[in-house]
């Protein structure tokens, strides 16, 4: 490859065009926002260093996916499988609620839409892309062995042909089809996820979210109860505690969660669903301090779940929201 600045810049621009979709792919594979970005950076560095060997027998996009797949499979060889609290323990009754943290690498992580969802002109393709980064779907992917995970994402989400996937992971079409069949069977055994939102939000969903914000910021438990599905869930990674049902959720919020009263919610776009940066009053400095990134799930006109990711020093910069709000 020429050392000229022009050629270097052209290659950088060419590679950079694929960053968002590659990040989405690596995020689905790894379940971690930061590991996905590390994997893509590693992919870009490997591509840049080996570009002289790229013979053009496939497109640059296919070549990058091959590299990214190998990077992800290497990372997954460590055996870590990220999960949600409900994948690891039973729901805790309020009387037994305890905040036990687990290591960061235990948890499925949230991801800003802008980092994983490329601009797509086809509304149907855009809808599939959003569905495929929802927390429940990415959690389901983590239940698959790494190669099955790659095959399912490439075939079902990205709509690659079996022959293209076979070439990418150096196997036969029959092996790809077999892996896909096994992956589908595993996912079919998991509980159905009936949460769904329109893109953009329809009028009723937007009104529901507006009422949720008013109830949450006002810490109005009666109003919140009216908005939650009876079997709604609340999770709070890095704690393994999770709660099911309006009584336990609002009971927790009124007791252990009481310092969050009279906070603020700022909208964010996260995992293809509505979400919020949650702030609570800052008793030392005034205004509001960051508390969580919330991923909100909607089902049949109710809030089916809200998942609060509490590591604010990592999440708030990733989502581009301030680490302090004035009154």
XYZ file of C-alpha atoms in Angstrom:
327
model
C 0.000 0.000 0.000
C 1.289 3.462 -0.834
C 2.484 5.574 2.081
C 1.035 8.695 0.530
C -1.220 10.744 2.783
C -3.905 10.633 0.103
C -4.062 6.842 0.001
C -3.974 6.603 3.789
C -6.820 9.076 4.097
C -8.862 7.254 1.441
C -8.442 3.952 3.265
C -9.358 5.533 6.604
C -12.529 6.995 5.065
C -13.410 3.681 3.412
C -13.007 1.740 6.644
C -14.799 4.357 8.709
C -17.943 4.045 6.564
C -18.461 0.589 8.074
C -17.847 1.471 11.742
C -21.474 1.780 12.883
C -22.717 -1.460 11.314
C -19.627 -3.334 12.526
C -20.190 -1.982 16.040
C -23.765 -3.237 15.866
C -22.550 -6.666 14.791
C -19.909 -6.867 17.520
C -22.381 -5.617 20.130
C -24.844 -8.375 19.253
C -22.000 -10.890 19.435
C -20.482 -9.666 22.709
C -23.337 -8.023 24.624
C -21.020 -5.238 25.773
C -20.908 -1.674 24.491
C -17.266 -1.150 25.369
C -16.047 -4.566 24.235
C -17.875 -4.032 20.940
C -16.098 -0.738 20.359
C -12.766 -2.337 21.294
C -13.467 -5.190 18.859
C -14.223 -2.763 16.033
C -11.103 -0.752 16.752
C -9.075 -3.978 16.665
C -10.796 -4.880 13.391
C -9.903 -1.512 11.865
C -6.280 -1.771 12.967
C -5.958 -5.305 11.564
C -7.578 -4.226 8.297
C -5.321 -1.219 7.971
C -2.187 -3.258 8.640
C -3.088 -6.061 6.246
C -4.690 -4.048 3.457
C -1.783 -4.829 1.126
C -2.827 -8.509 1.323
C -6.466 -7.757 0.513
C -6.873 -9.276 -2.947
C -10.344 -7.964 -3.709
C -11.891 -11.433 -4.102
C -14.680 -10.215 -1.813
C -15.955 -6.738 -0.996
C -14.184 -4.690 1.652
C -17.382 -4.982 3.721
C -17.246 -8.818 3.665
C -13.546 -8.736 4.456
C -14.155 -6.474 7.459
C -16.915 -8.759 8.726
C -14.558 -11.721 8.465
C -11.970 -9.901 10.567
C -14.609 -8.696 13.068
C -16.013 -12.218 13.408
C -12.585 -13.623 14.182
C -11.945 -10.848 16.722
C -15.267 -11.553 18.464
C -14.761 -15.331 18.467
C -11.314 -14.835 20.025
C -12.832 -12.594 22.710
C -15.612 -15.106 23.386
C -13.104 -17.933 23.860
C -12.657 -16.600 27.389
C -16.070 -18.123 28.055
C -17.818 -15.093 29.483
C -21.518 -14.921 28.644
C -23.258 -11.685 29.529
C -26.738 -11.781 31.004
C -29.581 -9.825 32.548
C -30.442 -10.237 36.248
C -33.502 -12.360 35.362
C -31.249 -14.762 33.448
C -29.281 -15.521 36.628
C -31.640 -15.479 39.606
C -35.307 -15.599 40.529
C -37.182 -12.379 41.253
C -36.705 -11.296 44.870
C -39.747 -10.507 46.994
C -39.502 -7.012 48.446
C -39.010 -8.339 51.974
C -35.811 -10.093 50.841
C -34.487 -7.330 48.581
C -30.720 -6.959 48.916
C -28.314 -5.035 46.715
C -25.553 -7.501 45.856
C -23.265 -6.277 43.059
C -21.630 -8.631 40.581
C -18.580 -7.858 38.404
C -19.120 -5.607 35.374
C -18.401 -8.421 32.925
C -21.450 -10.311 34.234
C -23.936 -7.946 32.670
C -25.452 -7.312 29.306
C -24.813 -3.625 28.671
C -26.941 -0.862 27.132
C -25.925 0.748 23.853
C -26.863 4.107 22.258
C -28.785 3.621 19.006
C -26.506 6.030 17.144
C -23.471 3.801 17.683
C -25.025 0.594 16.332
C -27.869 1.490 13.974
C -26.731 2.781 10.571
C -29.055 5.058 8.618
C -31.319 2.856 6.514
C -33.725 4.176 3.890
C -35.947 1.095 3.954
C -38.329 1.336 6.971
C -38.644 -2.472 7.121
C -34.855 -2.898 7.308
C -34.646 -0.160 9.951
C -37.317 -1.918 12.033
C -35.439 -5.239 11.863
C -32.206 -3.496 12.882
C -33.906 -1.920 15.910
C -35.502 -5.197 16.960
C -32.124 -6.902 16.755
C -30.445 -4.642 19.337
C -33.247 -4.824 21.920
C -32.023 -6.032 25.299
C -34.185 -9.162 25.248
C -32.913 -10.209 21.811
C -29.246 -9.523 22.582
C -29.677 -11.450 25.857
C -31.151 -14.355 23.890
C -28.159 -14.291 21.532
C -25.843 -14.698 24.530
C -27.422 -18.103 25.190
C -25.992 -19.407 21.899
C -22.500 -20.848 21.348
C -20.331 -18.201 19.648
C -20.347 -19.655 16.106
C -24.104 -20.247 16.172
C -24.468 -16.666 17.369
C -22.443 -15.378 14.421
C -24.413 -17.491 11.932
C -27.780 -16.379 13.283
C -26.842 -12.688 13.240
C -25.386 -12.863 9.739
C -28.279 -14.865 8.304
C -31.331 -13.572 10.185
C -30.381 -9.991 11.061
C -28.040 -8.976 8.256
C -29.657 -11.208 5.598
C -26.434 -12.730 4.272
C -26.739 -15.791 2.052
C -25.714 -19.154 3.496
C -22.916 -19.364 0.927
C -21.582 -15.947 2.000
C -21.604 -16.940 5.675
C -19.906 -20.253 4.880
C -17.096 -18.429 3.089
C -16.785 -15.894 5.893
C -16.329 -18.453 8.678
C -14.520 -21.078 6.553
C -17.127 -23.815 6.667
C -19.684 -25.501 4.418
C -23.176 -24.313 3.522
C -24.543 -27.461 5.196
C -22.753 -26.537 8.434
C -24.136 -23.002 8.269
C -27.685 -24.286 7.761
C -27.273 -26.774 10.604
C -25.932 -24.082 12.966
C -28.808 -21.791 12.044
C -31.351 -24.538 12.713
C -29.844 -25.265 16.149
C -29.707 -21.561 17.009
C -33.364 -21.072 16.061
C -34.353 -24.086 18.172
C -32.514 -22.699 21.218
C -34.140 -19.287 20.881
C -37.569 -20.871 20.423
C -37.226 -22.425 23.891
C -36.857 -19.031 25.566
C -39.891 -17.112 26.882
C -41.518 -14.996 24.192
C -40.739 -11.271 24.262
C -43.921 -9.370 23.443
C -42.572 -5.884 24.065
C -42.730 -3.651 21.016
C -42.608 -0.002 20.071
C -43.444 1.752 16.837
C -40.809 3.611 14.885
C -41.358 6.462 15.377
C -43.419 6.152 18.551
C -47.137 6.278 17.896
C -49.290 8.819 19.705
C -50.440 6.434 22.440
C -46.899 5.245 23.182
C -45.648 8.827 23.392
C -48.476 9.720 25.785
C -47.629 6.660 27.900
C -43.989 7.754 28.126
C -45.006 11.335 28.977
C -47.151 10.013 31.814
C -44.307 7.769 32.940
C -41.922 10.745 33.110
C -44.466 12.779 35.100
C -45.105 9.896 37.520
C -41.404 9.083 37.935
C -40.230 12.650 38.401
C -43.109 13.315 40.814
C -42.472 9.957 42.514
C -46.200 9.357 42.348
C -46.502 5.647 43.081
C -50.240 5.528 42.409
C -49.754 7.072 38.976
C -46.804 4.764 38.261
C -48.809 1.698 39.284
C -51.485 2.662 36.764
C -48.870 2.695 33.981
C -47.047 -0.543 34.813
C -48.093 -3.951 33.561
C -49.065 -6.256 36.440
C -45.978 -8.404 35.830
C -43.631 -5.512 35.010
C -39.965 -6.010 35.885
C -37.307 -3.671 37.228
C -33.593 -4.457 37.104
C -30.570 -2.530 38.391
C -27.205 -3.859 37.174
C -24.570 -4.164 38.650
C -26.901 -5.500 41.377
C -28.363 -8.939 40.748
C -31.627 -7.959 42.440
C -34.636 -7.759 40.178
C -38.270 -7.171 41.032
C -41.493 -8.307 39.410
C -44.938 -6.800 39.875
C -46.219 -3.330 40.683
C -46.377 -3.834 44.459
C -42.734 -4.906 44.832
C -41.457 -2.300 42.356
C -43.247 0.662 43.934
C -42.534 -0.719 47.412
C -38.827 -0.774 46.632
C -38.932 2.708 45.134
C -40.665 4.047 48.251
C -38.109 2.504 50.635
C -34.599 1.602 49.446
C -35.087 3.731 46.327
C -36.476 6.788 48.111
C -33.364 8.968 47.471
C -34.413 9.000 43.789
C -37.595 10.955 44.586
C -38.033 14.284 42.784
C -35.378 13.467 40.201
C -35.254 14.172 36.475
C -35.426 12.049 33.318
C -33.765 13.085 30.036
C -34.747 11.085 26.919
C -32.101 8.934 25.233
C -32.290 6.446 22.353
C -31.037 3.114 23.622
C -31.188 -0.472 22.310
C -33.862 0.385 19.744
C -36.297 1.403 22.489
C -37.153 4.550 24.464
C -34.920 5.317 27.403
C -33.869 7.967 29.839
C -30.873 9.313 31.652
C -32.108 9.327 35.249
C -30.881 11.919 37.748
C -31.567 12.186 41.473
C -31.233 15.256 43.729
C -27.633 16.108 44.620
C -27.663 16.930 48.356
C -24.077 18.208 48.378
C -23.903 20.412 45.285
C -27.525 21.194 44.531
C -29.173 20.339 41.235
C -29.157 16.706 40.158
C -26.563 13.950 40.008
C -26.589 11.024 37.554
C -28.111 7.785 38.769
C -28.849 5.453 35.840
C -29.486 4.917 32.161
C -32.991 3.480 31.923
C -34.117 1.197 29.106
C -37.935 1.215 28.999
C -39.978 -1.635 27.502
C -43.600 -1.244 26.411
C -46.194 -3.973 25.888
C -49.898 -3.609 25.125
C -50.083 0.007 26.210
C -48.268 -0.484 29.523
C -44.701 -0.194 30.804
C -43.535 -3.812 30.843
C -40.106 -3.146 32.288
C -37.501 -0.577 33.097
C -33.878 -1.559 33.368
C -31.621 0.824 35.266
C -27.891 0.644 34.523
C -26.200 2.359 37.453
C -22.548 2.745 36.444
C -22.998 6.399 35.562
C -19.300 7.231 35.112
C -19.261 4.832 32.146
C -22.748 5.224 30.750
C -23.423 8.950 30.819
C -20.387 9.903 28.688
C -21.220 7.065 26.265
C -24.728 8.482 25.816
C -23.519 12.079 25.611
C -25.562 13.319 28.568
C -24.249 15.639 31.318
C -22.866 14.371 34.613
C -24.748 17.105 36.494
C -27.988 19.010 35.980
C -28.695 22.424 37.461
C -32.019 23.055 39.169
